[in-house]
Amino acid sequence: MSSRLAPAYLILPSFFLAAFIILFPLWDLSQLATHNVNRFGQIRYFSGFENLLAVLDDSLFYQSLWRTVLWTVGVVGGTILLSFPIALILNEDFAGRGLARVIIMLPWSVSLTMTAIVWRWSLNGQFGLLNKTLQDLGIIGEPIVWLASGATAFPMQIAIGILVSIPFAVTVFLGGLSSIPADIYEAARVDGASPWQQLRTLTLPLMRPFINIALVLNVIYVFNSFPIIWVLTQGGPANQTDILVTYLYKLAFRFGKMGEASVVSLIMFALLLAITLLYTRMVIRDEQTR
Amino acid sequence: MSKRARRSIISWLVLSPLMVVILFPFAVMFFTAVKPADEVLATPTAWLPSTIRWANFVEMWQVTGFGRALLNSLYVSTASTLGALIVAVPAAYALSRFEFKGKGAYRQFLLITQMLSPIVLVLGLFRLSVAVGLLDSVNVLVMIYAAFNIAFAVWMLQSYFATIPRDLEEAAWLEGASRFRTVIIVFLPLAVPAMVVTAIFTFINSWNEFVLALTMLRSAESHTLPIKIFSLVAGRYTVEWHHIMGATLLATVPVAIIFGWLQRYLVRGLALGAVK
Amino acid sequence: MMPLNGRLAAQITAASAAALLLGGIATAQAAEVRVTVAEYSSATGPYFQEAAAAFEAANPDTDIQIEVVPWDVLLQKLTTDISGNANSDLAIIGTRWLVDFVEQDVVSELDSFMDDDFRNRFIATFLSPSVMGGKTYGLPIAASARAMYYNKDLLAQANVDGPPATWDDLVTTAKAISALGDNTFGYGLQGNEIETDVYFYYAMWAFGGSILNDDGSSGVDSDAALKAATLYKSLIDDGSTQPGVTANTREDVQNLFKEGRVGMMITAPFLSSQIKTEAPDLNYGVAAIPSGGANGTYGVTDSIVMFDNSEVKDDAWAFLDFIFQDDWRSKFTRTEGFLPVNVAVSQEDHFQNDEDLKVFSAVLPDARFAPVIAGWEEVADTTVRALQRIYLGEAEPAEALATAASEANRILGK
């Protein structure tokens, strides 16, 4: 093979497989979004922006959009804030570090659906082991019915979301920390920098790209995450925990509004694309200033 | 007390609240799974069962058809991992050894593939799988999982490949070996550890996937583990929690062990590959 | 791309064969009939497998494929299947969805296959919801009604003689039982997931209301509906229900009842069979839903339908004819805890003499079915949303119900 074309031969198989599986459905969605579609997804006739207007006319769409922002910011923010110090600790040399790392990574190895099922069972108002434990410890007096209102259910869902997102962020941060050469800290110590100053002036700037990638990938995953909210509350009660994916799922499969659901899918994709482009510019600016 | 001992104690103390929360669901799984059926919904609620009933696992295995689902999950995860590796290894090699036009565009494309979650695409993917005539076949899942795992596989492999010194390959070229032969004889043997780690990562992703499996698979014989377990909860008139928790535990523990064992290799690859 | 073992290769072949059949290129092999069944309990799958095996033994030319689907995802699955033109030949559906299927021409009418003899196997009340515009589109496979379960011991402890006959009685009884303390609750009120709206209709119907007015507009803003919602809200405020109503699904409330912690609840016959195996010592009774001037209970059927694009309609019908024989129906109805839909089955001793089932049979004349309107699921969802806001104290009953009614009217085009 000629070496000018070699990269193409090497890359194309992966490109075609991914494009086939991912771009074809995207095209299909845009068809559904611009047509009148019956409840079984059978396309009837071209209807332009009718589906889009119907979505934009629904107050639940805006509620879900707003809650998606809360959900994403809450989970990703909490994850990053918790994961960074955890990664710093796990990067230190201490007895049993291997075991500690394994425990922190554990939630990653359980399917989200199963995690959510276990939590649903644990959060049961009458029979749940969470209430039982909190009561035994004297933290709460009466059992709390966690899933009865959005006020208790949604923070709980965000907390579970953080818990399952920590392993990924910690992994990325640990990788980043291990790539920072130890001698620059030596030099800083010689110059009399306190550990806090070292963290601020050395670690944080060097970790910038890793924080960026953890942020962007987490935003993508959390924004699209379905099982935790669906299994725990299905977006209820009274739509108080609905985010865009659960709203989309109900539109498509419960109310049979395929066209509108496709519009929501595409809006979500556009939002993520915008966030990612922003990220790319951020990284480029980052590299230029360095 | 030595400095290291003090640091160890502080580290564990700081991490312990989070660890309790992480281990809590596992404790719930275990203690619910071994409870006799009539104690699962007893009042007052108790952590410990009156007797540990290991027979629950045997019953669960028979009642739920766990074995068949386990085989399906093993097949889907293994095959999709192989599929993802077969296309990702050349791509990662290209990214780490060549400069070429479109390199940036290809990376952007990989990121975009990560932006479309299965739930958003599920309808389109379903229609696609009907179009290729592979509905209710676990092989359609193999293809889709492989595709969704390409981005991560390429990222991780590429970061490892970058650490494999070029000198060895260059030495082989000087001795007159072709580029292709060099890759097979020199490069790939060195890349085996990287491929193993990547494989584990994609294996676990496929092992845990839910939404697509739920949509594509029809008959009980083709169900994978997450679907099997979900079907025990969803909309039945009565939910047998001790069986569900037993099944969840059995589906999770082997993966958790492998994962724990190999997590340190994940650390490097994942982070570096995604950034570079 | 990757090596396949024999079984998997066979699976692929089978899948492509099915695709060929769907594509209209019928082969000369054994006809394959695919049947989607809803999973009611862990016994559902095995029952249909057994029936399929028995049928195949008698009809070696037909191959029955049973596909068991959890209830929660049945509608999603059918939707994607039909969307991809990959639906089965027969499927169990909630009869309340049938009108959507009929309007979109995806199901086949069955009258051409049926003679009067076959038709007369069914109890007319249960067959009629599957008949639209004079044509039969489904056969009732499962039927159920609702009645009130009450815990005799708790009622006795609270010095109440018997189950409440009216909703006023229910309020005082519930209060008395909740006053016993010790984590016992008077009235088990369902406030989440499937049938949350129905739990409210029981009271609404009793006060003379109905889901739809005569002109087809929503009736959830009627005086009767307001009275029912206000009553439920006052029960919650008085502590006469279990706490956290909006988290409690039907199954959660049933679990509390089985534990002897709830005095009264309204649910289906299958709770009786669950109690027999899971809580045999529970001292309970079954009574009609309290009256509030009028009487009403919820009747519900699931139907089995045949899809219009099926290439093997005759074979599919043969299978239907087979499973609607009395002995197969009897077995299914008993294991799942439903009410008989076949006349002959209803006359069996089991159904004639069972104390609980007698009550359910007695309330059947008052049974009301979900209205036959397109978009019913969405209308029901607006009602559920309004109820949950009321139960949570987020909205006044009158305001929430008025909003629900106007939204429902928009969906209904009224």
PDB file of N, CA and C in Angstrom, chain B residues 169-246:
ATOM      1  N   GLU B 169      10.479  -0.485  15.557  1.00  0.00           N
ATOM      2  CA  GLU B 169       9.914  -0.609  14.215  1.00  0.00           C
ATOM      3  C   GLU B 169      10.906  -0.120  13.178  1.00  0.00           C
ATOM      4  N   GLU B 170      11.551   1.021  13.491  1.00  0.00           N
ATOM      5  CA  GLU B 170      12.495   1.581  12.523  1.00  0.00           C
ATOM      6  C   GLU B 170      13.659   0.627  12.289  1.00  0.00           C
ATOM      7  N   ALA B 171      14.088  -0.033  13.352  1.00  0.00           N
ATOM      8  CA  ALA B 171      15.171  -1.008  13.209  1.00  0.00           C
ATOM      9  C   ALA B 171      14.740  -2.125  12.273  1.00  0.00           C
ATOM     10  N   ALA B 172      13.505  -2.560  12.401  1.00  0.00           N
ATOM     11  CA  ALA B 172      13.006  -3.640  11.547  1.00  0.00           C
ATOM     12  C   ALA B 172      12.962  -3.197  10.087  1.00  0.00           C
ATOM     13  N   TRP B 173      12.566  -1.908   9.851  1.00  0.00           N
ATOM     14  CA  TRP B 173      12.531  -1.420   8.470  1.00  0.00           C
ATOM     15  C   TRP B 173      13.928  -1.443   7.872  1.00  0.00           C
ATOM     16  N   LEU B 174      14.913  -1.023   8.668  1.00  0.00           N
ATOM     17  CA  LEU B 174      16.285  -0.960   8.169  1.00  0.00           C
ATOM     18  C   LEU B 174      16.741  -2.341   7.741  1.00  0.00           C
ATOM     19  N   GLU B 175      16.223  -3.357   8.452  1.00  0.00           N
ATOM     20  CA  GLU B 175      16.604  -4.721   8.070  1.00  0.00           C
ATOM     21  C   GLU B 175      15.796  -5.197   6.879  1.00  0.00           C
ATOM     22  N   GLY B 176      14.969  -4.335   6.339  1.00  0.00           N
ATOM     23  CA  GLY B 176      14.286  -4.662   5.103  1.00  0.00           C
ATOM     24  C   GLY B 176      12.894  -5.231   5.256  1.00  0.00           C
ATOM     25  N   ALA B 177      12.350  -5.247   6.461  1.00  0.00           N
ATOM     26  CA  ALA B 177      10.984  -5.754   6.632  1.00  0.00           C
ATOM     27  C   ALA B 177       9.998  -4.712   6.107  1.00  0.00           C
ATOM     28  N   SER B 178       8.893  -5.186   5.517  1.00  0.00           N
ATOM     29  CA  SER B 178       7.876  -4.242   5.045  1.00  0.00           C
ATOM     30  C   SER B 178       7.162  -3.647   6.248  1.00  0.00           C
ATOM     31  N   ARG B 179       6.476  -2.543   5.999  1.00  0.00           N
ATOM     32  CA  ARG B 179       5.747  -1.877   7.081  1.00  0.00           C
ATOM     33  C   ARG B 179       4.711  -2.841   7.676  1.00  0.00           C
ATOM     34  N   PHE B 180       3.991  -3.536   6.799  1.00  0.00           N
ATOM     35  CA  PHE B 180       2.947  -4.439   7.253  1.00  0.00           C
ATOM     36  C   PHE B 180       3.518  -5.533   8.152  1.00  0.00           C
ATOM     37  N   ARG B 181       4.655  -6.124   7.656  1.00  0.00           N
ATOM     38  CA  ARG B 181       5.301  -7.198   8.396  1.00  0.00           C
ATOM     39  C   ARG B 181       5.802  -6.692   9.753  1.00  0.00           C
ATOM     40  N   THR B 182       6.308  -5.471   9.752  1.00  0.00           N
ATOM     41  CA  THR B 182       6.799  -4.892  10.997  1.00  0.00           C
ATOM     42  C   THR B 182       5.676  -4.784  12.025  1.00  0.00           C
ATOM     43  N   VAL B 183       4.543  -4.342  11.529  1.00  0.00           N
ATOM     44  CA  VAL B 183       3.401  -4.192  12.441  1.00  0.00           C
ATOM     45  C   VAL B 183       3.074  -5.534  13.091  1.00  0.00           C
ATOM     46  N   ILE B 184       3.009  -6.573  12.235  1.00  0.00           N
ATOM     47  CA  ILE B 184       2.621  -7.888  12.755  1.00  0.00           C
ATOM     48  C   ILE B 184       3.661  -8.434  13.724  1.00  0.00           C
ATOM     49  N   ILE B 185       4.930  -8.353  13.312  1.00  0.00           N
ATOM     50  CA  ILE B 185       5.982  -9.024  14.079  1.00  0.00           C
ATOM     51  C   ILE B 185       6.447  -8.206  15.282  1.00  0.00           C
ATOM     52  N   VAL B 186       6.565  -6.889  15.092  1.00  0.00           N
ATOM     53  CA  VAL B 186       7.159  -6.065  16.145  1.00  0.00           C
ATOM     54  C   VAL B 186       6.104  -5.322  16.952  1.00  0.00           C
ATOM     55  N   PHE B 187       5.217  -4.637  16.232  1.00  0.00           N
ATOM     56  CA  PHE B 187       4.340  -3.703  16.911  1.00  0.00           C
ATOM     57  C   PHE B 187       3.231  -4.410  17.712  1.00  0.00           C
ATOM     58  N   LEU B 188       2.494  -5.285  17.054  1.00  0.00           N
ATOM     59  CA  LEU B 188       1.328  -5.872  17.719  1.00  0.00           C
ATOM     60  C   LEU B 188       1.667  -6.612  19.010  1.00  0.00           C
ATOM     61  N   PRO B 189       2.751  -7.418  19.023  1.00  0.00           N
ATOM     62  CA  PRO B 189       3.064  -8.089  20.294  1.00  0.00           C
ATOM     63  C   PRO B 189       3.244  -7.084  21.438  1.00  0.00           C
ATOM     64  N   LEU B 190       3.842  -5.936  21.127  1.00  0.00           N
ATOM     65  CA  LEU B 190       4.034  -4.930  22.168  1.00  0.00           C
ATOM     66  C   LEU B 190       2.707  -4.292  22.571  1.00  0.00           C
ATOM     67  N   ALA B 191       1.740  -4.312  21.656  1.00  0.00           N
ATOM     68  CA  ALA B 191       0.471  -3.625  21.909  1.00  0.00           C
ATOM     69  C   ALA B 191      -0.546  -4.512  22.626  1.00  0.00           C
ATOM     70  N   VAL B 192      -0.185  -5.773  22.846  1.00  0.00           N
ATOM     71  CA  VAL B 192      -1.162  -6.692  23.435  1.00  0.00           C
ATOM     72  C   VAL B 192      -1.747  -6.180  24.756  1.00  0.00           C
ATOM     73  N   PRO B 193      -0.913  -5.698  25.691  1.00  0.00           N
ATOM     74  CA  PRO B 193      -1.514  -5.225  26.944  1.00  0.00           C
ATOM     75  C   PRO B 193      -2.556  -4.124  26.714  1.00  0.00           C
ATOM     76  N   ALA B 194      -2.243  -3.197  25.819  1.00  0.00           N
ATOM     77  CA  ALA B 194      -3.178  -2.108  25.537  1.00  0.00           C
ATOM     78  C   ALA B 194      -4.490  -2.670  25.016  1.00  0.00           C
ATOM     79  N   MET B 195      -4.379  -3.671  24.151  1.00  0.00           N
ATOM     80  CA  MET B 195      -5.599  -4.231  23.564  1.00  0.00           C
ATOM     81  C   MET B 195      -6.416  -4.955  24.626  1.00  0.00           C
ATOM     82  N   VAL B 196      -5.727  -5.594  25.549  1.00  0.00           N
ATOM     83  CA  VAL B 196      -6.450  -6.299  26.613  1.00  0.00           C
ATOM     84  C   VAL B 196      -7.261  -5.306  27.450  1.00  0.00           C
ATOM     85  N   VAL B 197      -6.619  -4.194  27.809  1.00  0.00           N
ATOM     86  CA  VAL B 197      -7.314  -3.213  28.638  1.00  0.00           C
ATOM     87  C   VAL B 197      -8.508  -2.611  27.890  1.00  0.00           C
ATOM     88  N   THR B 198      -8.273  -2.247  26.651  1.00  0.00           N
ATOM     89  CA  THR B 198      -9.357  -1.695  25.851  1.00  0.00           C
ATOM     90  C   THR B 198     -10.495  -2.701  25.734  1.00  0.00           C
ATOM     91  N   ALA B 199     -10.110  -3.941  25.545  1.00  0.00           N
ATOM     92  CA  ALA B 199     -11.120  -4.987  25.405  1.00  0.00           C
ATOM     93  C   ALA B 199     -11.983  -5.061  26.653  1.00  0.00           C
ATOM     94  N   ILE B 200     -11.365  -4.974  27.798  1.00  0.00           N
ATOM     95  CA  ILE B 200     -12.142  -5.069  29.034  1.00  0.00           C
ATOM     96  C   ILE B 200     -13.125  -3.917  29.138  1.00  0.00           C
ATOM     97  N   PHE B 201     -12.656  -2.763  28.766  1.00  0.00           N
ATOM     98  CA  PHE B 201     -13.516  -1.598  28.838  1.00  0.00           C
ATOM     99  C   PHE B 201     -14.747  -1.753  27.943  1.00  0.00           C
ATOM    100  N   THR B 202     -14.522  -2.133  26.694  1.00  0.00           N
ATOM    101  CA  THR B 202     -15.662  -2.280  25.790  1.00  0.00           C
ATOM    102  C   THR B 202     -16.542  -3.457  26.208  1.00  0.00           C
ATOM    103  N   PHE B 203     -15.900  -4.490  26.751  1.00  0.00           N
ATOM    104  CA  PHE B 203     -16.658  -5.650  27.209  1.00  0.00           C
ATOM    105  C   PHE B 203     -17.677  -5.220  28.274  1.00  0.00           C
ATOM    106  N   ILE B 204     -17.214  -4.423  29.221  1.00  0.00           N
ATOM    107  CA  ILE B 204     -18.110  -4.010  30.311  1.00  0.00           C
ATOM    108  C   ILE B 204     -19.220  -3.105  29.786  1.00  0.00           C
ATOM    109  N   ASN B 205     -18.879  -2.202  28.881  1.00  0.00           N
ATOM    110  CA  ASN B 205     -19.907  -1.343  28.302  1.00  0.00           C
ATOM    111  C   ASN B 205     -21.012  -2.179  27.657  1.00  0.00           C
ATOM    112  N   SER B 206     -20.613  -3.184  26.893  1.00  0.00           N
ATOM    113  CA  SER B 206     -21.612  -4.014  26.219  1.00  0.00           C
ATOM    114  C   SER B 206     -22.382  -4.857  27.225  1.00  0.00           C
ATOM    115  N   TRP B 207     -21.679  -5.332  28.205  1.00  0.00           N
ATOM    116  CA  TRP B 207     -22.278  -6.185  29.240  1.00  0.00           C
ATOM    117  C   TRP B 207     -23.429  -5.463  29.935  1.00  0.00           C
ATOM    118  N   ASN B 208     -23.283  -4.148  30.097  1.00  0.00           N
ATOM    119  CA  ASN B 208     -24.252  -3.390  30.885  1.00  0.00           C
ATOM    120  C   ASN B 208     -25.319  -2.681  30.054  1.00  0.00           C
ATOM    121  N   GLU B 209     -25.226  -2.718  28.735  1.00  0.00           N
ATOM    122  CA  GLU B 209     -26.134  -1.902  27.929  1.00  0.00           C
ATOM    123  C   GLU B 209     -27.573  -2.393  28.060  1.00  0.00           C
ATOM    124  N   PHE B 210     -28.488  -1.440  28.069  1.00  0.00           N
ATOM    125  CA  PHE B 210     -29.877  -1.795  28.369  1.00  0.00           C
ATOM    126  C   PHE B 210     -30.870  -1.384  27.289  1.00  0.00           C
ATOM    127  N   VAL B 211     -30.879  -0.094  26.937  1.00  0.00           N
ATOM    128  CA  VAL B 211     -31.965   0.425  26.107  1.00  0.00           C
ATOM    129  C   VAL B 211     -32.040  -0.286  24.750  1.00  0.00           C
ATOM    130  N   LEU B 212     -30.899  -0.472  24.112  1.00  0.00           N
ATOM    131  CA  LEU B 212     -30.918  -1.081  22.784  1.00  0.00           C
ATOM    132  C   LEU B 212     -31.326  -2.544  22.855  1.00  0.00           C
ATOM    133  N   ALA B 213     -30.782  -3.228  23.847  1.00  0.00           N
ATOM    134  CA  ALA B 213     -31.132  -4.641  23.976  1.00  0.00           C
ATOM    135  C   ALA B 213     -32.636  -4.789  24.165  1.00  0.00           C
ATOM    136  N   LEU B 214     -33.183  -3.891  24.959  1.00  0.00           N
ATOM    137  CA  LEU B 214     -34.624  -3.934  25.224  1.00  0.00           C
ATOM    138  C   LEU B 214     -35.428  -3.759  23.940  1.00  0.00           C
ATOM    139  N   THR B 215     -34.949  -2.905  23.052  1.00  0.00           N
ATOM    140  CA  THR B 215     -35.698  -2.622  21.837  1.00  0.00           C
ATOM    141  C   THR B 215     -35.512  -3.706  20.775  1.00  0.00           C
ATOM    142  N   MET B 216     -34.294  -4.242  20.675  1.00  0.00           N
ATOM    143  CA  MET B 216     -33.993  -5.133  19.545  1.00  0.00           C
ATOM    144  C   MET B 216     -34.365  -6.590  19.808  1.00  0.00           C
ATOM    145  N   LEU B 217     -34.323  -7.014  21.044  1.00  0.00           N
ATOM    146  CA  LEU B 217     -34.479  -8.441  21.301  1.00  0.00           C
ATOM    147  C   LEU B 217     -35.934  -8.776  21.572  1.00  0.00           C
ATOM    148  N   ARG B 218     -36.390  -9.861  21.004  1.00  0.00           N
ATOM    149  CA  ARG B 218     -37.786 -10.245  21.123  1.00  0.00           C
ATOM    150  C   ARG B 218     -37.967 -11.401  22.091  1.00  0.00           C
ATOM    151  N   SER B 219     -37.472 -12.558  21.681  1.00  0.00           N
ATOM    152  CA  SER B 219     -37.813 -13.779  22.402  1.00  0.00           C
ATOM    153  C   SER B 219     -36.970 -13.901  23.665  1.00  0.00           C
ATOM    154  N   ALA B 220     -37.512 -14.600  24.641  1.00  0.00           N
ATOM    155  CA  ALA B 220     -36.818 -14.767  25.915  1.00  0.00           C
ATOM    156  C   ALA B 220     -35.460 -15.429  25.719  1.00  0.00           C
ATOM    157  N   GLU B 221     -35.348 -16.274  24.648  1.00  0.00           N
ATOM    158  CA  GLU B 221     -34.080 -16.981  24.447  1.00  0.00           C
ATOM    159  C   GLU B 221     -32.949 -16.035  24.077  1.00  0.00           C
ATOM    160  N   SER B 222     -33.294 -14.863  23.538  1.00  0.00           N
ATOM    161  CA  SER B 222     -32.230 -13.968  23.102  1.00  0.00           C
ATOM    162  C   SER B 222     -31.917 -12.881  24.127  1.00  0.00           C
ATOM    163  N   HIS B 223     -32.654 -12.837  25.220  1.00  0.00           N
ATOM    164  CA  HIS B 223     -32.448 -11.762  26.201  1.00  0.00           C
ATOM    165  C   HIS B 223     -31.061 -11.790  26.819  1.00  0.00           C
ATOM    166  N   THR B 224     -30.505 -10.590  26.990  1.00  0.00           N
ATOM    167  CA  THR B 224     -29.253 -10.478  27.723  1.00  0.00           C
ATOM    168  C   THR B 224     -29.562 -10.203  29.194  1.00  0.00           C
ATOM    169  N   LEU B 225     -28.535 -10.207  30.031  1.00  0.00           N
ATOM    170  CA  LEU B 225     -28.785 -10.116  31.476  1.00  0.00           C
ATOM    171  C   LEU B 225     -29.558  -8.870  31.922  1.00  0.00           C
ATOM    172  N   PRO B 226     -29.161  -7.659  31.493  1.00  0.00           N
ATOM    173  CA  PRO B 226     -29.923  -6.496  31.975  1.00  0.00           C
ATOM    174  C   PRO B 226     -31.410  -6.582  31.636  1.00  0.00           C
ATOM    175  N   ILE B 227     -31.732  -7.105  30.461  1.00  0.00           N
ATOM    176  CA  ILE B 227     -33.130  -7.226  30.063  1.00  0.00           C
ATOM    177  C   ILE B 227     -33.825  -8.271  30.923  1.00  0.00           C
ATOM    178  N   LYS B 228     -33.132  -9.353  31.125  1.00  0.00           N
ATOM    179  CA  LYS B 228     -33.708 -10.425  31.943  1.00  0.00           C
ATOM    180  C   LYS B 228     -34.068  -9.884  33.317  1.00  0.00           C
ATOM    181  N   ILE B 229     -33.164  -9.137  33.910  1.00  0.00           N
ATOM    182  CA  ILE B 229     -33.402  -8.633  35.262  1.00  0.00           C
ATOM    183  C   ILE B 229     -34.492  -7.565  35.257  1.00  0.00           C
ATOM    184  N   PHE B 230     -34.451  -6.698  34.255  1.00  0.00           N
ATOM    185  CA  PHE B 230     -35.475  -5.659  34.179  1.00  0.00           C
ATOM    186  C   PHE B 230     -36.862  -6.279  34.046  1.00  0.00           C
ATOM    187  N   SER B 231     -36.956  -7.356  33.268  1.00  0.00           N
ATOM    188  CA  SER B 231     -38.276  -7.938  33.034  1.00  0.00           C
ATOM    189  C   SER B 231     -38.843  -8.538  34.315  1.00  0.00           C
ATOM    190  N   LEU B 232     -37.985  -8.757  35.313  1.00  0.00           N
ATOM    191  CA  LEU B 232     -38.493  -9.259  36.586  1.00  0.00           C
ATOM    192  C   LEU B 232     -39.138  -8.142  37.398  1.00  0.00           C
ATOM    193  N   VAL B 233     -38.828  -6.891  37.058  1.00  0.00           N
ATOM    194  CA  VAL B 233     -39.336  -5.757  37.820  1.00  0.00           C
ATOM    195  C   VAL B 233     -40.502  -5.084  37.130  1.00  0.00           C
ATOM    196  N   ALA B 234     -40.455  -5.046  35.788  1.00  0.00           N
ATOM    197  CA  ALA B 234     -41.307  -4.140  35.048  1.00  0.00           C
ATOM    198  C   ALA B 234     -42.725  -4.648  34.887  1.00  0.00           C
ATOM    199  N   GLY B 235     -43.639  -4.067  35.621  1.00  0.00           N
ATOM    200  CA  GLY B 235     -45.047  -4.257  35.330  1.00  0.00           C
ATOM    201  C   GLY B 235     -45.607  -5.623  35.653  1.00  0.00           C
ATOM    202  N   ARG B 236     -44.843  -6.445  36.354  1.00  0.00           N
ATOM    203  CA  ARG B 236     -45.436  -7.681  36.835  1.00  0.00           C
ATOM    204  C   ARG B 236     -46.416  -7.348  37.936  1.00  0.00           C
ATOM    205  N   TYR B 237     -47.356  -8.252  38.182  1.00  0.00           N
ATOM    206  CA  TYR B 237     -48.288  -8.015  39.269  1.00  0.00           C
ATOM    207  C   TYR B 237     -47.656  -8.236  40.626  1.00  0.00           C
ATOM    208  N   THR B 238     -46.562  -8.960  40.654  1.00  0.00           N
ATOM    209  CA  THR B 238     -45.851  -9.124  41.914  1.00  0.00           C
ATOM    210  C   THR B 238     -44.354  -9.197  41.612  1.00  0.00           C
ATOM    211  N   VAL B 239     -43.568  -8.497  42.428  1.00  0.00           N
ATOM    212  CA  VAL B 239     -42.137  -8.400  42.177  1.00  0.00           C
ATOM    213  C   VAL B 239     -41.392  -9.194  43.242  1.00  0.00           C
ATOM    214  N   GLU B 240     -40.545 -10.123  42.781  1.00  0.00           N
ATOM    215  CA  GLU B 240     -39.842 -10.970  43.741  1.00  0.00           C
ATOM    216  C   GLU B 240     -38.447 -10.414  43.953  1.00  0.00           C
ATOM    217  N   TRP B 241     -38.386  -9.512  44.933  1.00  0.00           N
ATOM    218  CA  TRP B 241     -37.155  -8.739  45.115  1.00  0.00           C
ATOM    219  C   TRP B 241     -35.946  -9.598  45.435  1.00  0.00           C
ATOM    220  N   HIS B 242     -36.118 -10.681  46.177  1.00  0.00           N
ATOM    221  CA  HIS B 242     -34.939 -11.472  46.535  1.00  0.00           C
ATOM    222  C   HIS B 242     -34.331 -12.135  45.298  1.00  0.00           C
ATOM    223  N   HIS B 243     -35.179 -12.510  44.333  1.00  0.00           N
ATOM    224  CA  HIS B 243     -34.631 -13.071  43.098  1.00  0.00           C
ATOM    225  C   HIS B 243     -33.924 -12.000  42.279  1.00  0.00           C
ATOM    226  N   ILE B 244     -34.538 -10.824  42.240  1.00  0.00           N
ATOM    227  CA  ILE B 244     -33.956  -9.748  41.446  1.00  0.00           C
ATOM    228  C   ILE B 244     -32.589  -9.358  41.991  1.00  0.00           C
ATOM    229  N   MET B 245     -32.509  -9.212  43.311  1.00  0.00           N
ATOM    230  CA  MET B 245     -31.239  -8.814  43.901  1.00  0.00           C
ATOM    231  C   MET B 245     -30.188  -9.908  43.726  1.00  0.00           C
ATOM    232  N   GLY B 246     -30.624 -11.158  43.809  1.00  0.00           N
ATOM    233  CA  GLY B 246     -29.691 -12.265  43.579  1.00  0.00           C
ATOM    234  C   GLY B 246     -29.149 -12.228  42.169  1.00  0.00           C
TER     235      GLY B 246
END
